[in-house]
Amino acid sequence: MAGHGRLCYGGDWNPEQWPPEVWREDVALMRRAGVNLVTVGVFAWSRLEPAPGRYTLGWLDDVLDLLHAHGIRAALATPTASPPPWFSLAHPDALPVTAEGVRLHHGSRDTYCAAAPAYRAAARRIAGVLADRYAHHPALALWHVHNEYGTTCHCAHAEAAFRRWLADRHGDLDSLNAAWVTSFWSQHYADWAEISTPRATQYLANPGQLLDFRRFWSDTLLAAYAEQRDLLRAANPAVPVTTNHVLGDWVPVDQGRWASEVDLVAIDHYPSAVDGGAEEQTALAADLARGWARHGAHRRGAGDASWLLMESAPHQIHTAGRMHTREPGRMARHSLAHVARGSRGVMFFQWRASLGGAERFHSAVVPHAGPDSRVFREAVRLGEQLGRIGEADAGAVDAAVAIGWDAASGWALGHPGMPSARLDPYAELAAAHRALWRAGIACDVVLPGDPLDVHRLLVLPALYLASDATAAWVRAHVRAGGHLLVTWLTGVADEHARIRPGGYPGALRDLLGVRVTEFHPLAGDDRVPLTGGGTGRLWAETVQLTGAEPVAAYLGGVLDGSPAVTRHRVGAATTWYVSTRPDEDTYRRLLTEAARLAGVGPVCPGAPPGVEAVRRRAGDRSWLFLLNHTGRPQRVAAAGTDLLTGAPVDDAVTIPAGGVAVLRERSP
Ligand code: GAL
C-alpha cells in the first residue's frame, strides 16, 4: 500500500476478461504509467468458482505472480458483489425482493439478499478460499471486500432479521411503539410478528419504521462485511482490509459508523456535474471520506485516519444520460484534488476498457483505442506527478471549521411527509460545503460526538435529528468557546425522528437564542428577499428572538421585517441561526463572517477566484496544493518549492490554466 512517501496509483484491473497476452501488455503499460496498485477479482466469482465448490484459481495465481514480478501490488477483492448464476438457481430464497414484493433475477450484478443465510455462507466460503490461498502472497497489499455494499431486500430472511434487530434496539414492544409513535394511524404492534420491513403500502409509511430499516440494513451489510474481514484478518493480520463505498442518498450504508470497522476508508467518486460543480463535488467527497476516516480512528482510539480514492472515472464524467469528456488536464486536477484532501493515492475504474458487458463504454485508462491515446498519455503524466509529491502524504489536512453531518439524519430528512417535498439533505450539506469552498476556507466533515479540539466554528446544515447526546456535544463545543452556525430544520427531531416540542429547533433553542414557531416552505423557484441584498429559497420561518439579535430580516410577504438570520453571544462564542437557504453569495459571505469572528480565514488569502488551496501539515513542515480550475494561468503568493516542476518559488507561483502546483512550503 501507500507509505514511505509513495502514493498508490492504479485501478480496477479485470484480467478475467482478457487472454494472458493482454495481461502481459497490461503490466508493461502499468509500469509505463507508474502504476503500483491494482484491484483484482472484484467481479470474478464465476471464474473463480464456476460450479458450487469447484475452484479454478490457476489464472489468479498467474495474475498475482505476474504483478509481483513487475513490482505491482494487488488490492485483492472478494467477488461477493456478484454471485454466479448457479448460486441464484440453487438458492432462489437468496434472491432479493423489492419493496413491492417482486423477486429479482440474476442477469446484472448485486442480485442477492445480504440477510439470506445461503448467500452469507457462500460469501464466507469463497472469501475463505481466497484467504487460504493468497493471504501470504507477496503481491497482496490490501483486501478489498465486496464492492459498494448498497442493495436492500424485503424477503422473509430480511424481515426476520429486522424483527431481531428491532428487539435488540428497543428491548420491548412498548418502547418500539413509543419510538415509532404507532398511536398515529392505528399502527400499534402487539406482537413482533406483526412488524414487516417497510414494504410498499397504501400511503405514507411510518417515519420511525423507515429510519430503523435504514439503520438495520446498514448494520446487516456491515455484519456481512465484518465476517469476511475477520476471516481474511485471521489468515494474515498484517494485511489491511477495506471495502469501497459508493456515495449517494440512496446508499443504505452509514459510512461514518462503518469507518471503525475498516483499516482504511475507501470511496469511489464519480462527480455528476460537468461544469464547476464537479470540482465542488470532488472536494466534498474527499472531505466526507476524510471525516469518516477521522471518525473511525477516533472510535478505535487509534490515530490512523487513512482514506483512499478507490475508484474514479479516467476521462469522462458519467452524468445521467450522457458521458461528458473531461477536458485535457482535468482528470489529473480532480485526482490531485483528492490527494490534496488526504487520499493516499488515486485509483481508477477501470484499467482497460471492456469489449462487452454492461459497462463496455465506461471510460478507462487504456481505452478501446489502446495506449496511443490522450487518456493514456495523461495517465502516464499523472503517474509521474504522483511520484513527485509522495512526501506530502505525511501531512494532515489543516482545517479549523467543521461541518457536522450524520447519515441517519439525512435519511430521516429525506422521508415523505415533510413540509416540503423539495428537501434534500445532501443538497444542504453540499450548499454549506460549497459556500466554504468558494470562500477558500478549509473544513472537515465531522460526525456528532467527534472531537472538535481544532475546530473554531461548527456548522450544522439541516442536521434534522439530534439525540440528547448530539445536543450535549454541540453545547460542550459552545461552552468551550467554539462558534456555531446552525441552519433551518436542525435539531428538530430526536434520534427516533420524533419532533421535539416547544418550538424549533428543539434541541438547540437556548444556544441560539431563538424560537421558531412556524415553517413557510417556498414554492418552485420562489425567492424571498432579505435585508442586506441577499435572497432565501426553499424555506422560511417565523423566528422569535429569545436573546439573539437579528442580522438579516425577510422583506415582503407574511414574514416582512421578521428575522431571517440571527446572531447570539454565549460566553466567548457567537452562535448563528439561518432560517432559510441563502443564495450562494449570501451564504459565502455569512460563513466568511462567521469564520472571521471565530478567527478563521481562507487557506490562501490572496488566491484568485477559481484557485482552490489546501494545506497539509506535519509538525513544522507543510505542503500547499493549489488547483487552478480556471482557463487562464493564475498567480498566487506563496514560497517554497513546487514539487511538480522542481522550481523554487520565492514569493509567487504561476499555475498554468487548468493546472496544479504542489508546494513544499518554506518552514517559518
Ligand atoms: C462503481 C462500481 C464499478 C463500476 C463503476 C462505473 O460504482 O464500483 O464496478 O460500475 O461504478 O462508474
Short mmCIF file of N, CA and C in Angstrom, two decimals, residues 114-216:
data_model
loop_
_atom_site.label_atom_id
_atom_site.label_comp_id
_atom_site.label_asym_id
_atom_site.label_seq_id
_atom_site.Cartn_x
_atom_site.Cartn_y
_atom_site.Cartn_z
N ALA A 114 -28.48 -9.80 1.40
CA ALA A 114 -27.38 -9.89 2.37
C ALA A 114 -27.83 -10.51 3.69
N ALA A 115 -29.14 -10.69 3.89
CA ALA A 115 -29.61 -11.34 5.11
C ALA A 115 -29.87 -12.83 4.89
N ALA A 116 -29.73 -13.30 3.66
CA ALA A 116 -30.04 -14.71 3.37
C ALA A 116 -28.89 -15.60 3.83
N PRO A 117 -29.17 -16.58 4.68
CA PRO A 117 -28.08 -17.43 5.19
C PRO A 117 -27.27 -18.09 4.07
N ALA A 118 -27.93 -18.51 2.98
CA ALA A 118 -27.19 -19.20 1.91
C ALA A 118 -26.19 -18.25 1.25
N TYR A 119 -26.59 -17.01 1.07
CA TYR A 119 -25.67 -16.04 0.47
C TYR A 119 -24.49 -15.80 1.40
N ARG A 120 -24.80 -15.60 2.67
CA ARG A 120 -23.71 -15.30 3.62
C ARG A 120 -22.73 -16.46 3.68
N ALA A 121 -23.27 -17.67 3.66
CA ALA A 121 -22.38 -18.85 3.75
C ALA A 121 -21.52 -18.94 2.50
N ALA A 122 -22.13 -18.73 1.33
CA ALA A 122 -21.36 -18.82 0.08
C ALA A 122 -20.28 -17.74 0.03
N ALA A 123 -20.63 -16.54 0.52
CA ALA A 123 -19.67 -15.43 0.52
C ALA A 123 -18.49 -15.76 1.44
N ARG A 124 -18.79 -16.32 2.61
CA ARG A 124 -17.71 -16.68 3.54
C ARG A 124 -16.82 -17.74 2.92
N ARG A 125 -17.47 -18.69 2.22
CA ARG A 125 -16.70 -19.80 1.64
C ARG A 125 -15.71 -19.29 0.60
N ILE A 126 -16.16 -18.46 -0.33
CA ILE A 126 -15.25 -18.01 -1.39
C ILE A 126 -14.19 -17.07 -0.80
N ALA A 127 -14.58 -16.25 0.17
CA ALA A 127 -13.58 -15.38 0.81
C ALA A 127 -12.54 -16.24 1.53
N GLY A 128 -13.02 -17.33 2.16
CA GLY A 128 -12.10 -18.22 2.87
C GLY A 128 -11.13 -18.91 1.93
N VAL A 129 -11.63 -19.31 0.76
CA VAL A 129 -10.75 -19.95 -0.23
C VAL A 129 -9.65 -18.98 -0.66
N LEU A 130 -10.02 -17.72 -0.90
CA LEU A 130 -9.02 -16.72 -1.30
C LEU A 130 -8.04 -16.44 -0.16
N ALA A 131 -8.58 -16.38 1.06
CA ALA A 131 -7.70 -16.11 2.22
C ALA A 131 -6.68 -17.23 2.36
N ASP A 132 -7.14 -18.49 2.26
CA ASP A 132 -6.22 -19.62 2.43
C ASP A 132 -5.11 -19.58 1.39
N ARG A 133 -5.49 -19.22 0.18
CA ARG A 133 -4.51 -19.32 -0.90
C ARG A 133 -3.60 -18.11 -1.01
N TYR A 134 -4.12 -16.91 -0.72
CA TYR A 134 -3.34 -15.71 -1.06
C TYR A 134 -2.94 -14.82 0.11
N ALA A 135 -3.32 -15.18 1.32
CA ALA A 135 -3.08 -14.27 2.45
C ALA A 135 -1.60 -13.93 2.60
N HIS A 136 -0.73 -14.80 2.13
CA HIS A 136 0.71 -14.52 2.27
C HIS A 136 1.37 -14.30 0.91
N HIS A 137 0.57 -14.08 -0.11
CA HIS A 137 1.18 -13.84 -1.42
C HIS A 137 1.93 -12.51 -1.38
N PRO A 138 3.16 -12.47 -1.91
CA PRO A 138 3.94 -11.23 -1.78
C PRO A 138 3.32 -10.04 -2.52
N ALA A 139 2.44 -10.27 -3.47
CA ALA A 139 1.83 -9.13 -4.18
C ALA A 139 0.68 -8.51 -3.38
N LEU A 140 0.20 -9.23 -2.39
CA LEU A 140 -1.01 -8.77 -1.69
C LEU A 140 -0.72 -7.57 -0.79
N ALA A 141 -1.38 -6.45 -1.10
CA ALA A 141 -1.19 -5.25 -0.28
C ALA A 141 -2.41 -4.97 0.57
N LEU A 142 -3.58 -5.36 0.08
CA LEU A 142 -4.83 -4.93 0.70
C LEU A 142 -5.93 -5.90 0.29
N TRP A 143 -6.81 -6.22 1.23
CA TRP A 143 -8.02 -6.96 0.88
C TRP A 143 -9.13 -5.96 0.59
N HIS A 144 -9.79 -6.17 -0.51
CA HIS A 144 -10.87 -5.28 -0.96
C HIS A 144 -12.14 -6.15 -0.89
N VAL A 145 -12.85 -6.05 0.21
CA VAL A 145 -14.02 -6.93 0.40
C VAL A 145 -15.19 -6.41 -0.43
N HIS A 146 -15.75 -7.30 -1.26
CA HIS A 146 -17.01 -6.97 -1.93
C HIS A 146 -16.84 -5.73 -2.83
N ASN A 147 -17.91 -5.11 -3.18
CA ASN A 147 -17.86 -3.86 -3.95
C ASN A 147 -19.11 -3.06 -3.64
N GLU A 148 -18.90 -1.88 -3.13
CA GLU A 148 -20.00 -0.92 -2.95
C GLU A 148 -21.26 -1.55 -2.35
N TYR A 149 -21.15 -1.99 -1.10
CA TYR A 149 -22.34 -2.51 -0.41
C TYR A 149 -23.46 -1.49 -0.57
N GLY A 150 -24.66 -1.96 -0.95
CA GLY A 150 -25.71 -0.96 -1.14
C GLY A 150 -27.08 -1.48 -1.51
N THR A 151 -27.23 -2.78 -1.79
CA THR A 151 -28.57 -3.21 -2.20
C THR A 151 -29.41 -3.55 -0.96
N THR A 152 -30.71 -3.39 -1.09
CA THR A 152 -31.60 -3.73 0.03
C THR A 152 -32.52 -4.89 -0.36
N CYS A 153 -33.27 -5.38 0.61
CA CYS A 153 -34.13 -6.52 0.34
C CYS A 153 -35.30 -6.53 1.33
N HIS A 154 -36.40 -7.09 0.88
CA HIS A 154 -37.60 -7.20 1.72
C HIS A 154 -38.10 -8.64 1.78
N CYS A 155 -37.21 -9.60 1.66
CA CYS A 155 -37.64 -11.00 1.67
C CYS A 155 -37.89 -11.47 3.12
N ALA A 156 -38.29 -12.71 3.24
CA ALA A 156 -38.62 -13.24 4.58
C ALA A 156 -37.38 -13.27 5.48
N HIS A 157 -36.20 -13.53 4.91
CA HIS A 157 -34.97 -13.51 5.72
C HIS A 157 -34.73 -12.10 6.27
N ALA A 158 -34.90 -11.12 5.37
CA ALA A 158 -34.67 -9.73 5.79
C ALA A 158 -35.67 -9.35 6.88
N GLU A 159 -36.91 -9.78 6.71
CA GLU A 159 -37.94 -9.42 7.67
C GLU A 159 -37.66 -10.03 9.05
N ALA A 160 -37.27 -11.29 9.06
CA ALA A 160 -36.98 -11.94 10.34
C ALA A 160 -35.79 -11.26 11.02
N ALA A 161 -34.79 -10.93 10.22
CA ALA A 161 -33.60 -10.27 10.78
C ALA A 161 -33.97 -8.88 11.30
N PHE A 162 -34.87 -8.20 10.57
CA PHE A 162 -35.30 -6.86 11.00
C PHE A 162 -35.97 -6.96 12.37
N ARG A 163 -36.82 -7.94 12.56
CA ARG A 163 -37.51 -8.08 13.86
C ARG A 163 -36.49 -8.33 14.98
N ARG A 164 -35.50 -9.16 14.69
CA ARG A 164 -34.49 -9.44 15.72
C ARG A 164 -33.72 -8.16 16.06
N TRP A 165 -33.38 -7.41 15.02
CA TRP A 165 -32.63 -6.16 15.21
C TRP A 165 -33.45 -5.18 16.05
N LEU A 166 -34.77 -5.11 15.74
CA LEU A 166 -35.64 -4.18 16.47
C LEU A 166 -35.76 -4.58 17.93
N ALA A 167 -35.86 -5.89 18.17
CA ALA A 167 -35.97 -6.35 19.56
C ALA A 167 -34.71 -5.98 20.32
N ASP A 168 -33.60 -6.08 19.63
CA ASP A 168 -32.33 -5.74 20.24
C ASP A 168 -32.24 -4.24 20.53
N ARG A 169 -32.71 -3.44 19.60
CA ARG A 169 -32.59 -1.99 19.75
C ARG A 169 -33.59 -1.44 20.76
N HIS A 170 -34.83 -1.93 20.69
CA HIS A 170 -35.87 -1.31 21.52
C HIS A 170 -36.19 -2.10 22.78
N GLY A 171 -35.76 -3.34 22.85
CA GLY A 171 -35.98 -4.14 24.06
C GLY A 171 -37.38 -4.73 24.09
N ASP A 172 -38.41 -3.91 24.13
CA ASP A 172 -39.77 -4.46 24.17
C ASP A 172 -40.67 -3.66 23.23
N LEU A 173 -41.84 -4.22 22.99
CA LEU A 173 -42.76 -3.61 22.02
C LEU A 173 -43.27 -2.24 22.48
N ASP A 174 -43.41 -2.07 23.80
CA ASP A 174 -43.88 -0.76 24.27
C ASP A 174 -42.91 0.33 23.84
N SER A 175 -41.62 0.03 23.99
CA SER A 175 -40.62 1.04 23.61
C SER A 175 -40.65 1.28 22.11
N LEU A 176 -40.79 0.20 21.34
CA LEU A 176 -40.84 0.38 19.88
C LEU A 176 -42.07 1.21 19.50
N ASN A 177 -43.21 0.88 20.09
CA ASN A 177 -44.43 1.62 19.75
C ASN A 177 -44.28 3.11 20.10
N ALA A 178 -43.61 3.37 21.22
CA ALA A 178 -43.41 4.77 21.61
C ALA A 178 -42.45 5.46 20.64
N ALA A 179 -41.37 4.75 20.27
CA ALA A 179 -40.37 5.36 19.38
C ALA A 179 -40.96 5.65 18.00
N TRP A 180 -41.79 4.76 17.54
CA TRP A 180 -42.37 4.95 16.20
C TRP A 180 -43.69 5.73 16.21
N VAL A 181 -44.15 6.12 17.41
CA VAL A 181 -45.43 6.82 17.57
C VAL A 181 -46.53 6.08 16.79
N THR A 182 -46.68 4.80 17.11
CA THR A 182 -47.65 3.98 16.37
C THR A 182 -49.09 4.26 16.78
N SER A 183 -49.25 5.18 17.78
CA SER A 183 -50.61 5.58 18.12
C SER A 183 -51.23 6.34 16.94
N PHE A 184 -50.39 6.86 16.07
CA PHE A 184 -50.89 7.56 14.89
C PHE A 184 -51.29 6.53 13.83
N TRP A 185 -52.47 6.66 13.26
CA TRP A 185 -52.99 5.78 12.21
C TRP A 185 -53.10 4.32 12.64
N SER A 186 -53.35 4.10 13.92
CA SER A 186 -53.69 2.74 14.36
C SER A 186 -52.63 1.71 13.99
N GLN A 187 -51.37 2.07 14.24
CA GLN A 187 -50.31 1.15 13.85
C GLN A 187 -49.74 0.35 15.02
N HIS A 188 -50.38 0.42 16.17
CA HIS A 188 -49.83 -0.23 17.37
C HIS A 188 -49.50 -1.71 17.10
N TYR A 189 -48.31 -2.12 17.47
CA TYR A 189 -47.89 -3.52 17.29
C TYR A 189 -48.03 -4.27 18.61
N ALA A 190 -48.75 -5.39 18.54
CA ALA A 190 -48.97 -6.18 19.75
C ALA A 190 -48.09 -7.43 19.75
N ASP A 191 -47.44 -7.70 18.63
CA ASP A 191 -46.61 -8.90 18.52
C ASP A 191 -45.48 -8.58 17.52
N TRP A 192 -44.29 -9.06 17.80
CA TRP A 192 -43.16 -8.79 16.88
C TRP A 192 -43.48 -9.29 15.47
N ALA A 193 -44.26 -10.38 15.42
CA ALA A 193 -44.55 -10.99 14.11
C ALA A 193 -45.41 -10.07 13.24
N GLU A 194 -46.00 -9.04 13.85
CA GLU A 194 -46.82 -8.12 13.05
C GLU A 194 -45.98 -7.11 12.27
N ILE A 195 -44.71 -7.04 12.64
CA ILE A 195 -43.86 -5.98 12.05
C ILE A 195 -43.19 -6.51 10.78
N SER A 196 -43.28 -5.70 9.72
CA SER A 196 -42.57 -6.10 8.50
C SER A 196 -41.55 -5.03 8.15
N THR A 197 -40.75 -5.32 7.14
CA THR A 197 -39.89 -4.27 6.59
C THR A 197 -40.83 -3.25 5.94
N PRO A 198 -40.37 -2.04 5.69
CA PRO A 198 -41.28 -1.05 5.10
C PRO A 198 -41.57 -1.36 3.63
N ARG A 199 -42.50 -2.28 3.43
CA ARG A 199 -42.90 -2.66 2.07
C ARG A 199 -43.79 -1.58 1.47
N ALA A 200 -44.08 -1.73 0.18
CA ALA A 200 -45.00 -0.80 -0.47
C ALA A 200 -46.31 -0.82 0.30
N THR A 201 -46.81 0.33 0.64
CA THR A 201 -48.05 0.40 1.40
C THR A 201 -48.97 1.46 0.79
N GLN A 202 -50.14 1.63 1.39
CA GLN A 202 -51.18 2.44 0.76
C GLN A 202 -50.79 3.91 0.60
N TYR A 203 -50.24 4.45 1.67
CA TYR A 203 -49.94 5.89 1.66
C TYR A 203 -48.62 6.06 2.40
N LEU A 204 -48.39 7.19 3.05
CA LEU A 204 -47.10 7.44 3.67
C LEU A 204 -46.77 6.38 4.73
N ALA A 205 -45.53 5.93 4.70
CA ALA A 205 -45.10 4.93 5.70
C ALA A 205 -44.70 5.63 6.99
N ASN A 206 -44.55 4.84 8.04
CA ASN A 206 -44.17 5.38 9.34
C ASN A 206 -42.69 5.81 9.32
N PRO A 207 -42.41 7.09 9.67
CA PRO A 207 -41.03 7.57 9.60
C PRO A 207 -40.06 6.80 10.51
N GLY A 208 -40.54 6.40 11.70
CA GLY A 208 -39.67 5.66 12.61
C GLY A 208 -39.28 4.30 12.03
N GLN A 209 -40.27 3.67 11.38
CA GLN A 209 -40.02 2.37 10.76
C GLN A 209 -39.02 2.51 9.60
N LEU A 210 -39.22 3.55 8.80
CA LEU A 210 -38.31 3.77 7.66
C LEU A 210 -36.89 3.99 8.15
N LEU A 211 -36.77 4.80 9.19
CA LEU A 211 -35.44 5.14 9.69
C LEU A 211 -34.77 3.91 10.30
N ASP A 212 -35.52 3.16 11.10
CA ASP A 212 -34.93 1.97 11.71
C ASP A 212 -34.56 0.95 10.63
N PHE A 213 -35.34 0.86 9.55
CA PHE A 213 -34.99 -0.09 8.50
C PHE A 213 -33.65 0.29 7.86
N ARG A 214 -33.45 1.58 7.62
CA ARG A 214 -32.17 2.02 7.04
C ARG A 214 -31.01 1.64 7.97
N ARG A 215 -31.23 1.92 9.25
CA ARG A 215 -30.16 1.61 10.21
C ARG A 215 -29.90 0.11 10.26
N PHE A 216 -30.99 -0.64 10.31
CA PHE A 216 -30.89 -2.10 10.36
C PHE A 216 -30.14 -2.61 9.13
#
